[in-house]
Structures are given as C-alpha cells and as structure tokens.
Tab-separated table of C-alpha atoms and ligand atoms in Angstrom:
chain	number	residue	atom	x	y	z
A	442	UNK	CA	80.986	146.491	124.638
A	443	UNK	CA	83.257	143.486	124.886
A	444	UNK	CA	86.822	144.753	124.329
A	445	UNK	CA	90.629	141.935	124.696
A	446	UNK	CA	92.389	144.414	127.208
A	447	UNK	CA	95.792	143.573	128.826
A	448	UNK	CA	98.011	145.182	131.257
A	449	UNK	CA	101.150	145.698	129.390
A	450	UNK	CA	104.414	144.831	130.844
A	451	UNK	CA	102.016	142.411	133.343
A	452	UNK	CA	102.353	138.847	131.842
A	453	UNK	CA	98.196	137.415	132.535
A	454	UNK	CA	96.230	140.631	132.870
A	455	UNK	CA	94.810	139.697	129.277
A	456	UNK	CA	91.114	139.599	129.900
A	457	UNK	CA	87.564	140.026	127.825
A	458	UNK	CA	85.890	142.620	129.824
A	459	UNK	CA	82.845	145.399	129.504
A	460	UNK	CA	84.254	148.953	128.510
A	461	UNK	CA	82.862	152.052	127.341
A	462	UNK	CA	81.973	152.659	123.795
A	463	UNK	CA	84.283	154.163	121.745
A	464	UNK	CA	85.423	157.974	122.618
A	465	UNK	CA	84.465	160.219	119.642
A	466	UNK	CA	87.857	161.537	119.100
A	467	UNK	CA	88.975	158.198	118.466
A	468	UNK	CA	87.825	159.190	114.692
A	469	UNK	CA	84.398	159.912	113.144
A	470	UNK	CA	84.221	156.565	111.833
A	471	UNK	CA	82.042	154.295	113.732
A	472	UNK	CA	83.275	150.324	112.491
A	473	UNK	CA	81.782	147.185	113.908
A	474	UNK	CA	84.577	144.516	114.165
A	475	UNK	CA	84.812	141.352	112.158
A	476	UNK	CA	87.284	139.977	112.728
A	477	UNK	CA	91.355	140.725	114.187
A	478	UNK	CA	93.864	138.445	113.624
A	479	UNK	CA	97.050	137.506	116.440
A	480	UNK	CA	100.090	137.824	115.594
A	481	UNK	CA	103.532	137.030	117.439
A	482	UNK	CA	103.119	141.157	118.752
A	483	UNK	CA	100.106	140.076	119.826
A	484	UNK	CA	101.391	137.664	121.848
A	485	UNK	CA	104.676	139.739	123.564
A	486	UNK	CA	102.213	142.087	124.874
A	487	UNK	CA	100.146	139.244	125.874
A	488	UNK	CA	103.203	137.775	128.021
A	489	UNK	CA	104.274	141.334	129.478
A	490	UNK	CA	107.365	141.737	126.850
A	491	UNK	CA	106.021	144.447	124.790
A	492	UNK	CA	103.394	147.170	124.351
A	493	UNK	CA	102.284	150.453	126.208
A	494	UNK	CA	99.091	151.462	127.122
A	495	UNK	CA	97.473	155.037	126.727
A	496	UNK	CA	98.745	157.365	128.378
A	497	UNK	CA	96.925	158.149	132.284
A	498	UNK	CA	95.833	154.864	131.362
A	499	UNK	CA	96.670	151.068	132.876
A	500	UNK	CA	95.148	148.881	130.723
A	501	UNK	CA	95.070	148.607	126.341
A	502	UNK	CA	92.884	147.165	124.351
A	503	UNK	CA	94.469	145.170	121.805
A	504	UNK	CA	94.637	144.154	118.596
A	505	UNK	CA	96.314	145.630	115.204
A	506	UNK	CA	95.292	143.423	112.627
A	507	UNK	CA	91.588	144.466	111.638
A	508	UNK	CA	88.595	144.188	109.372
A	509	UNK	CA	85.384	145.706	110.295
A	510	UNK	CA	82.177	147.183	108.425
A	511	UNK	CA	81.270	150.756	108.616
A	512	UNK	CA	77.928	151.232	111.362
A	513	UNK	CA	78.656	155.001	110.566
A	514	UNK	CA	80.908	156.906	108.117
A	515	UNK	CA	80.707	160.336	109.779
A	516	UNK	CA	80.514	163.576	108.330
A	517	UNK	CA	83.522	164.318	106.178
A	518	UNK	CA	84.635	160.696	104.788
A	519	UNK	CA	84.250	159.129	101.541
A	520	UNK	CA	82.979	155.811	103.140
A	521	UNK	CA	79.228	154.833	103.170
A	522	UNK	CA	77.411	152.233	105.776
A	523	UNK	CA	77.926	148.806	105.060
A	524	UNK	CA	81.736	149.478	103.975
A	525	UNK	CA	84.493	147.006	104.976
A	526	UNK	CA	87.594	148.614	106.180
A	527	UNK	CA	90.311	148.173	107.665
A	528	UNK	CA	92.746	149.984	110.412
A	529	UNK	CA	96.070	151.744	109.677
A	530	UNK	CA	98.413	150.945	112.949
A	531	UNK	CA	100.706	153.559	113.193
A	532	UNK	CA	99.766	157.139	113.996
A	533	UNK	CA	102.924	159.920	112.991
A	534	UNK	CA	104.508	161.632	116.096
A	535	UNK	CA	103.234	164.776	117.386
A	536	UNK	CA	106.697	166.812	116.733
A	537	UNK	CA	106.505	165.663	113.674
A	538	UNK	CA	110.042	163.910	112.739
A	539	UNK	CA	110.820	165.076	108.859
A	540	UNK	CA	109.594	161.354	108.084
A	541	UNK	CA	106.149	161.665	109.726
A	542	UNK	CA	105.931	164.822	108.480
A	543	UNK	CA	105.854	163.360	104.880
A	544	UNK	CA	103.314	160.511	105.725
A	545	UNK	CA	106.593	157.950	106.146
A	546	UNK	CA	105.226	157.264	109.579
A	547	UNK	CA	107.294	153.538	109.009
A	548	UNK	CA	110.200	155.374	109.072
A	549	UNK	CA	110.047	157.526	112.369
A	550	UNK	CA	113.144	159.298	113.673
A	551	UNK	CA	112.426	160.179	117.304
A	552	UNK	CA	110.121	156.700	118.284
A	553	UNK	CA	107.085	158.711	119.348
A	554	UNK	CA	105.228	157.101	116.938
A	555	UNK	CA	101.619	155.383	118.422
A	556	UNK	CA	100.147	152.108	117.387
A	557	UNK	CA	96.800	151.172	117.709
A	558	UNK	CA	96.897	148.173	119.787
A	559	UNK	CA	100.549	148.349	120.996
A	560	UNK	CA	101.625	152.000	121.312
A	561	UNK	CA	99.607	154.145	123.547
A	562	UNK	CA	96.329	153.608	121.509
A	563	UNK	CA	93.669	151.432	121.855
A	564	UNK	CA	93.855	148.310	119.686
A	565	UNK	CA	91.212	146.741	117.422
A	566	UNK	CA	89.864	143.687	119.837
A	567	UNK	CA	86.521	145.487	120.859
A	568	UNK	CA	83.150	144.885	119.762
A	569	UNK	CA	82.859	148.569	118.132
A	570	UNK	CA	86.199	150.751	117.455
A	571	UNK	CA	86.000	154.442	115.631
A	572	UNK	CA	88.689	155.543	113.501
A	573	UNK	CA	89.728	158.663	111.687
A	574	UNK	CA	88.512	158.490	108.161
A	575	UNK	CA	92.017	159.158	106.406
A	576	UNK	CA	93.168	155.964	108.635
A	577	UNK	CA	90.483	153.299	107.065
A	578	UNK	CA	90.990	151.927	104.005
A	579	UNK	CA	88.399	150.447	101.865
A	580	UNK	CA	88.606	147.156	100.952
A	581	UNK	CA	87.090	144.777	98.041
A	582	UNK	CA	84.222	143.871	99.420
A	583	UNK	CA	84.741	140.673	97.509
A	584	UNK	CA	87.439	139.823	99.535
A	585	UNK	CA	85.340	139.232	102.971
A	586	UNK	CA	86.979	137.759	105.671
A	587	UNK	CA	90.540	137.715	104.020
A	588	UNK	CA	90.841	141.445	104.120
A	589	UNK	CA	92.398	140.404	107.286
A	590	UNK	CA	95.432	139.598	105.944
A	591	UNK	CA	96.002	143.240	104.748
A	592	UNK	CA	97.970	144.686	107.677
A	593	UNK	CA	100.415	141.587	107.185
A	594	UNK	CA	100.708	142.216	104.052
A	595	UNK	CA	101.536	145.716	104.155
A	596	UNK	CA	104.343	144.581	106.212
A	597	UNK	CA	105.733	142.826	103.576
A	598	UNK	CA	104.963	145.092	100.916
A	599	UNK	CA	107.445	147.568	102.436
A	600	UNK	CA	109.635	144.940	102.925
A	601	UNK	CA	109.566	143.814	99.543
A	602	UNK	CA	109.695	147.852	97.836
A	603	UNK	CA	112.678	148.453	100.106
A	604	UNK	CA	114.728	145.532	98.849
A	605	UNK	CA	113.758	147.299	95.797
A	606	UNK	CA	114.603	150.558	96.364
A	607	UNK	CA	118.127	149.580	97.837
A	608	UNK	CA	118.477	147.131	94.965
A	609	UNK	CA	118.963	149.980	92.517
A	610	UNK	CA	121.785	151.735	94.079
A	611	UNK	CA	123.226	149.378	91.701
A	612	UNK	CA	122.868	147.531	88.422
A	613	UNK	CA	119.734	145.205	89.868
A	614	UNK	CA	117.733	142.658	87.817
A	615	UNK	CA	116.928	140.077	90.965
A	616	UNK	CA	115.892	136.814	90.277
A	617	UNK	CA	115.828	134.510	93.258
A	618	UNK	CA	114.143	135.491	96.566
A	619	UNK	CA	114.997	133.605	99.603
A	620	UNK	CA	112.041	133.726	102.333
A	621	UNK	CA	112.786	132.078	105.446
A	622	UNK	CA	109.696	131.320	107.577
A	623	UNK	CA	106.476	130.260	106.309
A	624	UNK	CA	104.121	131.890	108.980
A	625	UNK	CA	101.749	134.207	107.606
A	626	UNK	CA	104.414	137.137	106.951
A	627	UNK	CA	106.988	134.511	105.468
A	628	UNK	CA	103.964	133.610	102.837
A	629	UNK	CA	102.236	136.477	102.313
A	630	UNK	CA	105.996	138.034	101.161
A	631	UNK	CA	106.755	134.258	98.910
A	632	UNK	CA	103.325	135.589	97.206
A	633	UNK	CA	104.021	139.427	96.651
A	634	UNK	CA	107.405	137.899	95.460
A	635	UNK	CA	105.890	135.748	92.983
A	636	UNK	CA	103.376	138.671	91.850
A	637	UNK	CA	106.109	140.567	91.446
A	638	UNK	CA	107.867	137.868	88.708
A	639	UNK	CA	110.271	136.393	91.342
A	640	UNK	CA	111.358	133.089	91.283
A	641	UNK	CA	110.765	132.389	94.832
A	642	UNK	CA	112.363	129.965	97.809
A	643	UNK	CA	110.762	129.678	100.998
A	644	UNK	CA	112.580	127.456	103.869
A	645	UNK	CA	110.688	126.231	107.224
A	646	UNK	CA	111.344	123.699	109.114
A	647	UNK	CA	107.898	121.737	108.971
A	648	UNK	CA	108.426	118.742	106.759
A	649	UNK	CA	105.014	118.220	105.678
A	650	UNK	CA	101.755	119.689	106.138
A	651	UNK	CA	99.721	123.066	104.674
A	652	UNK	CA	103.003	125.065	104.415
A	653	UNK	CA	104.975	123.345	101.820
A	654	UNK	CA	101.262	122.429	100.302
A	655	UNK	CA	100.697	126.322	100.150
A	656	UNK	CA	104.153	127.189	99.115
A	657	UNK	CA	104.235	124.980	96.246
A	658	UNK	CA	100.379	126.184	95.074
A	659	UNK	CA	102.224	129.705	94.468
A	660	UNK	CA	104.600	128.015	92.190
A	661	UNK	CA	107.270	128.548	94.159
A	662	UNK	CA	110.023	126.070	95.632
A	663	UNK	CA	109.870	124.706	99.363
A	664	UNK	CA	113.401	123.946	101.513
A	665	UNK	CA	112.584	122.412	104.796
A	666	UNK	CA	116.349	121.933	106.046
A	667	UNK	CA	118.838	125.017	106.597
A	668	UNK	CA	119.594	127.906	104.790
A	669	UNK	CA	123.237	127.087	103.908
A	670	UNK	CA	121.701	123.736	102.130
A	671	UNK	CA	119.169	125.769	99.575
A	672	UNK	CA	121.787	125.036	97.135
A	673	UNK	CA	122.364	128.515	95.652
A	674	UNK	CA	122.780	132.435	96.417
A	675	UNK	CA	119.865	134.306	96.278
A	676	UNK	CA	119.750	137.690	95.023
A	677	UNK	CA	117.572	138.981	98.213
A	678	UNK	CA	116.594	136.421	102.048
A	679	UNK	CA	113.785	137.988	103.613
A	680	UNK	CA	113.662	137.041	106.916
A	681	UNK	CA	111.426	136.452	108.632
A	682	UNK	CA	111.834	133.672	111.626
A	683	UNK	CA	113.721	136.051	114.140
A	684	UNK	CA	115.947	133.135	114.929
A	685	UNK	CA	119.734	133.404	114.898
A	686	UNK	CA	120.788	130.401	113.847
A	687	UNK	CA	118.664	131.355	110.209
A	688	UNK	CA	119.858	135.310	110.340
A	689	UNK	CA	123.668	134.202	110.397
A	690	UNK	CA	123.105	131.335	108.331
A	691	UNK	CA	121.319	133.997	105.696
A	692	UNK	CA	124.237	136.649	105.761
A	693	UNK	CA	126.559	134.289	104.661
A	694	UNK	CA	124.704	132.918	102.125
A	695	UNK	CA	122.966	135.731	100.221
A	696	UNK	CA	124.496	136.055	96.285
A	697	UNK	CA	127.652	139.478	96.492
A	698	UNK	CA	125.435	142.140	96.346
A	699	UNK	CA	122.251	140.506	97.808
A	700	UNK	CA	120.203	141.986	100.473
A	701	UNK	CA	119.145	140.391	103.467
A	702	UNK	CA	115.598	141.823	104.946
A	703	UNK	CA	115.000	141.186	108.458
A	704	UNK	CA	111.245	141.276	109.277
A	705	UNK	CA	111.183	139.018	112.713
A	706	UNK	CA	112.029	140.261	115.804
A	707	UNK	CA	113.893	137.835	117.974
A	708	UNK	CA	115.678	137.838	121.549
A	709	UNK	CA	118.468	135.834	122.533
A	710	UNK	CA	122.107	135.137	122.759
A	711	UNK	CA	125.312	137.221	122.890
A	712	UNK	CA	126.651	138.774	119.512
A	713	UNK	CA	130.968	138.410	119.977
A	714	UNK	CA	133.114	141.007	118.203
A	715	UNK	CA	134.784	138.023	116.411
A	716	UNK	CA	131.525	137.417	114.282
A	717	UNK	CA	130.114	140.394	114.416
A	718	UNK	CA	133.582	141.138	112.243
A	719	UNK	CA	132.955	138.112	110.223
A	720	UNK	CA	129.836	139.549	109.349
A	721	UNK	CA	130.727	142.978	108.705
A	722	UNK	CA	133.614	141.475	106.363
A	723	UNK	CA	131.385	139.254	104.437
A	724	UNK	CA	128.826	141.855	104.046
A	725	UNK	CA	131.837	144.411	103.043
A	726	UNK	CA	132.932	141.654	100.546
A	727	UNK	CA	130.116	141.174	98.853
A	728	UNK	CA	128.620	144.756	98.403
A	729	UNK	CA	125.576	143.519	100.948
A	730	UNK	CA	123.012	145.366	102.397
A	731	UNK	CA	121.281	143.757	106.135
A	732	UNK	CA	118.111	145.444	106.416
A	733	UNK	CA	115.549	146.050	108.957
A	734	UNK	CA	111.711	146.373	108.070
A	735	UNK	CA	108.739	147.387	110.301
A	736	UNK	CA	105.443	148.653	109.386
A	737	UNK	CA	103.774	150.570	106.638
A	738	UNK	CA	102.840	153.525	105.336
A	739	UNK	CA	99.838	154.517	103.607
A	740	UNK	CA	101.227	153.458	100.056
A	741	UNK	CA	102.453	150.217	101.006
A	742	UNK	CA	98.328	149.550	102.166
A	743	UNK	CA	97.428	150.892	98.863
A	744	UNK	CA	99.616	148.516	97.425
A	745	UNK	CA	99.320	145.520	99.747
A	746	UNK	CA	95.589	145.988	99.081
A	747	UNK	CA	96.155	145.946	95.225
A	748	UNK	CA	98.410	142.597	95.620
A	749	UNK	CA	95.584	140.852	98.139
A	750	UNK	CA	92.747	141.282	95.024
A	751	UNK	CA	95.471	139.887	92.335
A	752	UNK	CA	95.976	136.826	94.439
A	753	UNK	CA	94.032	133.689	94.688
A	754	UNK	CA	91.581	133.866	97.051
A	755	UNK	CA	91.564	129.905	97.704
A	756	UNK	CA	95.079	130.270	98.597
A	757	UNK	CA	94.747	132.691	100.958
A	758	UNK	CA	91.628	131.187	102.417
A	759	UNK	CA	94.258	128.557	103.779
A	760	UNK	CA	95.924	130.827	105.435
A	761	UNK	CA	93.579	131.464	107.776
A	762	UNK	CA	93.803	128.341	109.947
A	763	UNK	CA	91.361	128.923	113.425
A	764	UNK	CA	88.526	131.345	113.907
A	765	UNK	CA	88.306	131.748	117.555
A	766	UNK	CA	85.307	133.882	119.362
A	767	UNK	CA	86.190	136.336	121.904
A	768	UNK	CA	85.235	134.343	124.839
A	769	UNK	CA	88.161	131.859	124.036
A	770	UNK	CA	90.894	134.648	123.008
A	771	UNK	CA	93.664	132.811	124.905
A	772	UNK	CA	93.295	129.997	122.622
A	773	UNK	CA	94.092	132.092	119.975
A	774	UNK	CA	97.534	133.229	121.708
A	775	UNK	CA	98.566	129.708	121.407
A	776	UNK	CA	100.757	128.602	118.657
A	777	UNK	CA	99.301	124.948	117.506
A	778	UNK	CA	101.684	123.439	115.674
A	779	UNK	CA	99.554	123.484	112.123
A	780	UNK	CA	98.386	127.364	113.282
A	781	UNK	CA	99.476	129.551	110.020
A	782	UNK	CA	97.034	132.870	110.851
A	783	UNK	CA	94.884	132.351	113.915
A	784	UNK	CA	91.573	134.937	113.799
A	785	UNK	CA	89.502	136.233	116.388
A	786	UNK	CA	85.809	136.864	114.928
A	787	UNK	CA	83.643	138.911	116.501
A	788	UNK	CA	80.696	139.198	114.007
A	789	UNK	CA	79.889	137.416	110.853
A	790	UNK	CA	81.291	139.176	107.078
B	1177	BGC	C1	102.902	145.274	113.403
B	1177	BGC	C2	103.306	146.699	113.216
B	1177	BGC	C3	104.343	147.028	113.954
B	1177	BGC	C4	105.211	146.597	114.886
B	1177	BGC	C5	105.641	147.261	115.778
B	1177	BGC	C6	104.084	144.293	114.522
B	1177	BGC	O1	103.918	143.517	114.379
B	1177	BGC	O2	102.902	144.858	112.381
B	1177	BGC	O3	102.449	147.362	112.587
B	1177	BGC	O4	104.877	148.463	113.693
B	1177	BGC	O5	104.776	145.340	114.826
B	1177	BGC	O6	105.436	146.772	117.269
C-alpha cells in the first residue's frame, strides 16, 4: 500500500512509497484512510526538527489527524464495517507513570509516551491503518469529511477545560476570552469557547479574507492589531501562535486572576533574566496563571466530538481550505496565505 513516510531528524527525506500492509499487532481494527489533516507538527517533522521513528526502524509513517472507514472491525469491537473513525494520537507510557495509569496520557510524567505519526508509532498517512478498538473514536456519520477536524478540536477542548479547572481555584465567572491566531487551532478554540457561552475575541495578522469572516460568522469579534491594542483585559487568553511577541503581550494584557494558556509551539529568541523577572512580577501581582497545554485524553476526545456535532457544519466546512492527493503531499506541507486546514485525501467519504 502507499504511505507518506519520513526519516525523522533528516530534512528532505519525506516520500510517498510502497510499504507492507499494516501489521495485525498494531490493532484488531482495520481502517481504510479517507483523509489526514496536516499541521505545524507535520511540517516540523518533514523539516527534520521533530519526530521519532518506531524503535529499530529508520522511517516513520506521518500523520496524526486522521479520518477513516472501518474495513474490518475485528473480533472484540463495538465497531461495525463502514463506521467512520478517528484514531487517538497518544499511547500511555509503558511504566506507566501515575497519569498514564489513570488514562491521562496527555499529562504523561516521564515522557515515555508514544504518538502516532509523531513519536515512535506509525501514523495515519497510509492507504490502510490498524488501530486498537479502544483508541478508535467513532464519529457521527453526518460529519463526513469534517471528522478530520476532530483531532485538532481535542487539543483546544483540553486547553479550555484546563483553563476552567484552573480558574476554579478562586471565584470564577469568566466572561471574555481572547484567542491569538486564527489558524485551525485558534478558530476551533474560538468555536469551543463560543459554544461554552463566552464572549470571544480572535486576533490575527490577516486584515481581510476568510479568517475575519469566519470569526464574525461565529458571532465573535475580530482584531488585527497587537494584543496590547485589543482594548480590554481578557479573563483568559488561548495563545495559538507560538510567536514570542504575542506571548509576551498576552502575559502583559491578561486581566487580574486571568489565565494565559499556551498551545502554540514556537522557536527562537533569548529570554533575559530581567525579562523573566518582569513576567514573574506581572504574574504575581495579578494572580495570573500561565499554563501550557498539549495533546488530549479520552475525555477530551469525547467532548470534542460533542462540540463538533453542535457546530454549524457549513462553518466547519470552510476551515478545510485545500484537499490534496497523496501524490502531491509536498504541496500540502507548504503554507499558502489563504490556507486554514489542508488535508491529504486518500479516498472519498
Ligand atoms: C498534536 C498532539 C501532540 C503534539 C506534540 C500536536 O500537533 O496534535 O497530539 O501531542 O503535537 O507531539
């Protein structure tokens, strides 16, 4: 079968190639790939900056934002042939650490977790893949191709859940949330925050085009200046850019007892000890929390599924801005100005 593979930590090694059918040991459920979303993590892996092949192998099958159709549900599953499923990305570490032991693999304590298409387990960018039934999430068939948005939706569902849990350390009736970045993660964060009843503001560099339109269509407010110019002190900021300036401004702009949740992974720059002390002083004096959030556990997968089911499908459909055939996968990894979510489509829904 055809698969998109890469040799992690070696740039320019990504290729579409023939590989053997998925190993039965990968799971009793056999799935035919429909589509796989592409995100910044995939780009990083292809650029040789991130990612790990399975132990003893040199190449990794890429892809962690999946959508597929069950071809063979295997013996012990509640799934049926034809069901649309999305695969959970992370697997608990083998020790396991206390968090993995209770199913909170997203909070793994020893870093020995594995992730499909990212860390030591093959991903979903192959014509067929196998999965353990307990890691296959069945989606509402009415979602169709939009099911490919479930994985990024789980990431923001976790982030917003953690903001809420942290907020409850004291009296917490949040009203306003600012989302920085109107890429797929930012827009899905805005959607989830809106569905949670918050007043949502989204900030991005783009001044016109699909992003402002999508934000306004949600009933949220769009800002294209800097975080410092939004004109209010948000109760929570969901930072989805990973850009140093935006992060620093967010920490300075957050309201008293507010929470800055970092979801973007950026690079570069040197933090001086003075700047660090300034950030700490602002955080202390306003009782702020700066928290990082990555990945998602089964509770978030369940909740994200509920959020997608409640969302306006025509709005969700506008997030998928480009569909690329596996043969042209390199073009899916290039970022074009109008891109929101680019997917690689293996077969029709
Ligand atoms: C994925 C997460 C993963 C993280 C770090 C993200 O792109 O959505 O599932 O945990 O990368 O590897």
